[in-house]
XYZ file of C-alpha atoms in Angstrom:
357
model
C 87.210 34.386 10.085
C 83.545 33.743 9.367
C 81.499 36.720 8.222
C 77.980 37.314 6.951
C 77.380 37.703 3.235
C 75.698 41.003 4.051
C 77.585 43.444 6.254
C 76.246 46.462 8.138
C 77.930 49.702 7.122
C 78.085 52.596 9.584
C 79.096 55.493 7.355
C 75.557 56.823 7.865
C 75.729 56.726 11.678
C 75.585 60.480 12.290
C 74.797 63.497 10.129
C 78.145 65.277 10.052
C 78.585 64.559 6.330
C 75.345 66.231 5.310
C 73.349 63.001 5.231
C 72.921 60.075 7.580
C 70.771 59.232 10.583
C 70.337 60.054 14.254
C 71.434 57.832 17.132
C 68.005 56.283 17.677
C 67.781 55.174 14.047
C 71.354 53.900 14.067
C 70.619 51.812 17.151
C 67.463 50.402 15.546
C 69.472 49.358 12.481
C 72.201 47.829 14.655
C 69.594 45.777 16.531
C 67.759 44.739 13.358
C 70.950 43.645 11.650
C 72.015 41.414 14.537
C 68.466 40.076 14.898
C 68.570 39.045 11.230
C 71.594 36.858 11.962
C 74.295 39.187 10.643
C 77.646 39.491 12.406
C 79.910 41.665 10.203
C 79.895 45.419 10.978
C 82.041 47.883 9.046
C 83.222 51.287 10.249
C 86.128 53.738 9.908
C 87.699 56.455 12.009
C 86.745 59.074 9.421
C 83.055 58.160 9.326
C 81.059 61.125 10.640
C 84.231 62.425 12.310
C 84.324 59.560 14.793
C 80.630 59.524 15.671
C 80.047 56.211 13.883
C 82.723 54.440 15.912
C 81.548 56.076 19.144
C 77.942 55.000 18.664
C 78.963 51.532 17.546
C 81.072 51.117 20.672
C 78.159 52.240 22.822
C 75.736 49.888 21.078
C 77.991 46.860 21.558
C 78.562 47.796 25.195
C 74.856 48.337 25.886
C 73.862 45.027 24.292
C 76.844 42.907 25.341
C 77.446 41.834 21.750
C 81.129 42.656 21.291
C 82.210 39.021 21.164
C 79.549 38.127 18.603
C 80.320 41.026 16.267
C 83.077 40.748 13.685
C 84.183 44.356 14.022
C 85.956 46.079 11.146
C 87.295 49.612 11.046
C 89.833 51.585 9.026
C 92.559 54.214 9.116
C 94.384 56.493 6.641
C 92.592 59.850 6.499
C 93.405 62.981 8.476
C 90.133 64.116 10.017
C 91.122 65.298 13.497
C 94.201 67.348 12.704
C 93.280 70.091 10.217
C 96.597 71.881 10.776
C 98.124 69.660 8.127
C 100.400 67.376 10.131
C 101.523 64.903 7.426
C 102.134 62.184 10.007
C 98.528 62.375 11.214
C 97.362 60.893 7.922
C 98.347 58.293 5.367
C 99.392 54.670 5.701
C 102.593 55.049 7.739
C 103.317 53.360 11.072
C 102.978 56.524 13.170
C 99.487 57.291 11.902
C 98.489 53.625 11.920
C 99.210 53.187 15.629
C 97.797 56.598 16.567
C 94.610 55.928 14.617
C 94.118 52.426 15.990
C 94.489 53.577 19.597
C 91.917 56.318 19.017
C 89.512 53.891 17.333
C 89.816 51.367 20.159
C 88.918 54.087 22.666
C 85.848 55.168 20.689
C 84.771 51.572 20.091
C 85.166 50.690 23.782
C 87.176 47.569 23.017
C 90.765 46.385 23.288
C 90.909 44.731 19.871
C 89.514 44.984 16.355
C 88.661 41.857 14.390
C 89.545 43.344 11.005
C 91.631 46.493 10.540
C 91.733 48.064 7.096
C 94.201 50.334 5.435
C 91.440 52.639 4.181
C 93.073 53.960 1.018
C 96.516 53.843 -0.566
C 98.519 57.004 0.110
C 100.981 56.465 -2.753
C 103.962 57.012 -0.441
C 104.307 54.502 2.370
C 106.349 51.415 1.414
C 104.424 48.156 1.383
C 107.029 46.680 3.731
C 106.271 49.293 6.401
C 102.543 48.616 6.294
C 103.074 44.857 6.327
C 105.502 44.866 9.262
C 103.315 47.261 11.244
C 100.163 45.215 10.748
C 101.985 41.986 11.543
C 103.213 43.472 14.828
C 99.705 44.629 15.760
C 98.317 41.142 15.127
C 101.046 39.629 17.309
C 100.310 42.225 20.004
C 96.640 41.189 20.025
C 95.307 44.637 19.121
C 93.917 43.384 15.808
C 92.952 39.858 14.813
C 93.249 40.282 11.044
C 93.947 43.110 8.633
C 92.945 44.021 5.106
C 93.274 46.537 2.302
C 90.746 48.995 0.923
C 90.860 51.128 -2.208
C 94.342 50.188 -3.378
C 95.740 49.355 -6.830
C 95.743 45.654 -7.641
C 99.525 45.576 -8.070
C 99.951 46.950 -4.548
C 97.615 44.360 -3.074
C 99.402 41.569 -4.920
C 102.813 42.852 -3.846
C 101.985 43.132 -0.167
C 100.237 39.739 -0.073
C 103.195 38.093 -1.797
C 105.687 39.735 0.560
C 103.699 38.381 3.497
C 103.695 34.859 2.088
C 107.397 34.913 1.292
C 108.442 36.267 4.699
C 106.030 34.377 6.933
C 104.218 37.518 8.071
C 100.527 38.093 8.746
C 99.275 39.301 5.386
C 96.000 40.914 4.355
C 92.970 38.637 4.311
C 90.662 40.765 2.170
C 90.280 43.755 -0.120
C 87.378 46.209 0.135
C 86.429 48.133 -3.002
C 83.551 50.016 -4.547
C 81.557 47.530 -6.600
C 78.094 47.683 -8.122
C 76.224 47.517 -11.405
C 77.409 51.069 -12.107
C 80.972 50.487 -10.897
C 82.460 47.282 -12.269
C 85.949 48.584 -12.982
C 87.508 46.339 -10.360
C 86.630 43.306 -12.484
C 89.629 43.859 -14.745
C 92.040 42.804 -11.994
C 90.698 42.254 -8.498
C 88.476 39.135 -8.554
C 91.254 37.133 -10.219
C 93.808 38.553 -7.788
C 91.651 37.639 -4.795
C 91.066 34.108 -6.050
C 94.744 33.574 -6.829
C 95.991 34.919 -3.492
C 93.190 33.634 -1.274
C 91.796 37.054 -0.352
C 88.195 37.892 0.410
C 86.484 40.608 -1.630
C 84.192 43.036 0.201
C 82.008 45.460 -1.757
C 81.138 48.972 -0.639
C 78.459 51.203 -2.194
C 76.557 48.301 -3.794
C 73.797 50.721 -4.797
C 76.112 53.243 -6.426
C 75.557 55.871 -3.758
C 71.811 55.204 -3.838
C 71.452 55.510 -7.605
C 70.385 51.865 -7.963
C 67.651 52.236 -5.355
C 65.552 54.299 -7.761
C 65.504 57.365 -5.507
C 67.220 59.642 -8.035
C 65.696 61.041 -11.199
C 67.286 61.307 -14.662
C 67.877 64.712 -16.250
C 68.122 66.354 -12.820
C 71.385 67.878 -11.610
C 72.968 66.289 -8.537
C 72.442 69.390 -6.395
C 68.701 69.268 -7.106
C 68.330 65.576 -6.223
C 67.077 64.167 -2.926
C 69.373 64.382 0.066
C 71.923 61.591 0.027
C 75.464 60.668 -0.835
C 75.251 61.696 -4.490
C 73.985 65.154 -3.608
C 76.439 65.553 -0.736
C 79.435 64.721 -2.945
C 78.270 66.771 -5.934
C 80.314 69.759 -4.784
C 83.518 67.706 -5.032
C 84.876 68.253 -8.526
C 85.976 64.653 -9.058
C 84.682 62.906 -12.196
C 85.119 59.510 -10.517
C 82.378 60.443 -8.040
C 79.873 61.414 -10.722
C 77.239 58.702 -10.933
C 74.668 60.659 -12.957
C 75.904 59.650 -16.410
C 73.929 58.565 -19.497
C 75.391 55.056 -19.269
C 74.352 54.706 -15.644
C 70.808 55.835 -16.392
C 70.594 53.015 -18.960
C 71.656 50.585 -16.245
C 69.077 52.012 -13.838
C 66.347 51.583 -16.461
C 67.332 47.957 -17.070
C 67.450 47.282 -13.337
C 63.998 48.790 -12.874
C 62.639 46.555 -15.634
C 64.150 43.424 -14.071
C 62.920 44.414 -10.607
C 59.393 44.899 -11.928
C 59.442 41.453 -13.534
C 60.525 39.911 -10.242
C 58.215 42.000 -8.079
C 61.206 43.039 -5.973
C 62.603 46.460 -5.002
C 65.411 47.680 -7.239
C 67.856 47.782 -4.331
C 67.324 44.119 -3.519
C 67.878 43.065 -7.113
C 71.077 45.128 -7.382
C 72.483 43.572 -4.203
C 71.417 40.078 -5.242
C 73.181 40.496 -8.587
C 76.336 41.710 -6.848
C 76.334 38.893 -4.302
C 76.603 36.398 -7.135
C 79.772 37.857 -8.631
C 83.012 35.826 -8.590
C 85.251 36.023 -5.501
C 82.803 38.162 -3.527
C 82.724 37.517 0.225
C 80.411 40.197 1.608
C 78.378 43.229 0.548
C 78.235 46.261 2.839
C 74.740 47.661 3.344
C 74.490 51.353 4.155
C 71.176 52.929 5.106
C 69.755 56.073 6.648
C 66.406 54.508 7.556
C 65.495 51.169 9.105
C 63.220 50.357 6.158
C 66.152 50.724 3.753
C 68.246 48.286 5.758
C 65.395 45.792 5.966
C 65.010 46.012 2.194
C 68.690 45.222 1.770
C 68.613 42.344 4.239
C 66.018 40.655 2.043
C 68.286 40.738 -1.000
C 69.316 37.097 -0.702
C 65.827 35.729 -0.082
C 65.092 35.119 -3.765
C 66.874 33.738 -6.795
C 67.798 35.958 -9.713
C 67.020 33.905 -12.845
C 69.948 33.419 -15.189
C 68.266 35.219 -18.086
C 67.603 38.306 -15.956
C 71.110 38.198 -14.523
C 72.448 38.045 -18.075
C 70.416 41.122 -18.982
C 72.003 43.079 -16.134
C 75.433 41.694 -17.018
C 75.073 42.928 -20.563
C 73.822 46.444 -19.888
C 76.574 47.063 -17.324
C 79.374 45.224 -19.141
C 82.834 46.767 -19.206
C 84.513 47.624 -22.508
C 87.254 45.154 -23.480
C 90.720 46.509 -22.748
C 94.264 45.479 -23.589
C 95.835 43.133 -22.598
C 92.744 41.154 -21.565
C 91.022 41.207 -24.956
C 94.329 40.400 -26.677
C 95.139 37.490 -24.378
C 91.668 36.050 -24.760
C 91.878 36.244 -28.533
C 95.247 34.507 -28.854
C 94.564 31.530 -26.571
C 93.363 29.157 -29.344
C 96.407 29.972 -31.453
C 98.758 29.685 -28.491
C 97.570 26.172 -27.664
C 97.399 24.914 -31.214
C 93.631 24.802 -31.262
C 93.423 22.533 -28.209
C 90.960 23.299 -25.432
C 92.812 23.907 -22.160
C 91.811 24.995 -18.674
C 93.775 25.881 -15.527
C 91.684 23.349 -13.585
C 89.676 20.252 -14.496
C 85.869 20.392 -14.279
C 84.487 20.494 -10.721
C 87.981 21.087 -9.299
C 86.742 23.733 -6.849
C 83.602 21.885 -5.759
C 83.423 20.035 -2.471
C 82.949 16.303 -3.067
C 79.530 16.278 -1.383
C 78.190 18.820 -3.885
C 78.974 16.655 -6.886
C 76.450 14.314 -8.406
C 76.748 10.931 -6.732
C 77.979 12.207 -3.356
C 81.409 11.524 -1.885
C 83.809 9.726 -4.182
């Protein structure tokens, strides 16, 4: 499946979450994204309580672009059954099929190009998810499927089960990834490269923090309207982006952006697009100008010295066993220099000096 390096996110299509945009703005962004040459549009049944999927279905129908669009959506969350029915949520087969049928109706289509398990529920066996997705691919209701927000071991297990049993396995993993959220680098890029999975990044601007719209030393509730303010009431440390470390990253990003004469958001997305194993970056916006800014993120080159500066300020702390394994390699191999692949192994012949040979 061929997808654009920049994907259009639709979490902002609607205002039910306390931020977002109206239908007219959403349609303008949909049109602008396709006009720019993009083809990969990301949604989910939970986004704005179904409004995002509904509008997206209407837009594709009105413009006759369903066949051109690589349409992705997701399931897992209970958003239409507040009575607490445990089978109306999670990763299990019953909720999977129920959710997909509802999404297809809202999207005005009879198939989805890429169907994500939205988040790991910690309960459903990998075998149940794998068999269910395989059956939906064979039934023609989805073309491909993928994982989102799962532990690396779970992704590796389910992909390996698929390979060993000849079933349709996941083709990608979608995760939060940005200059202020690099935690996935401990496991996921290597996993994706080893298993042949695409890596799709959500929240490349850290909930808007890397756009420069938020101010240091100001509580989240007092900040501008947006995702960070809207999620401030949720007492989850993992959602807190307003940390001293992150403000240092924002300052470094602003400095680099000023040197390049580019908006901070573009530089942050450009940096992310150059990370190993990355397939596509999801752009979310509430205004057309924001989307247009993001769409220009790949129109310039980020010099290696400036990239290194951003790498350094946002670097992850070394953790066991990775720091240990790195340190013992020379001793393990008797001082010899070894590599899993020879130089240029992954390059196409035409890209090597001297052409095809």
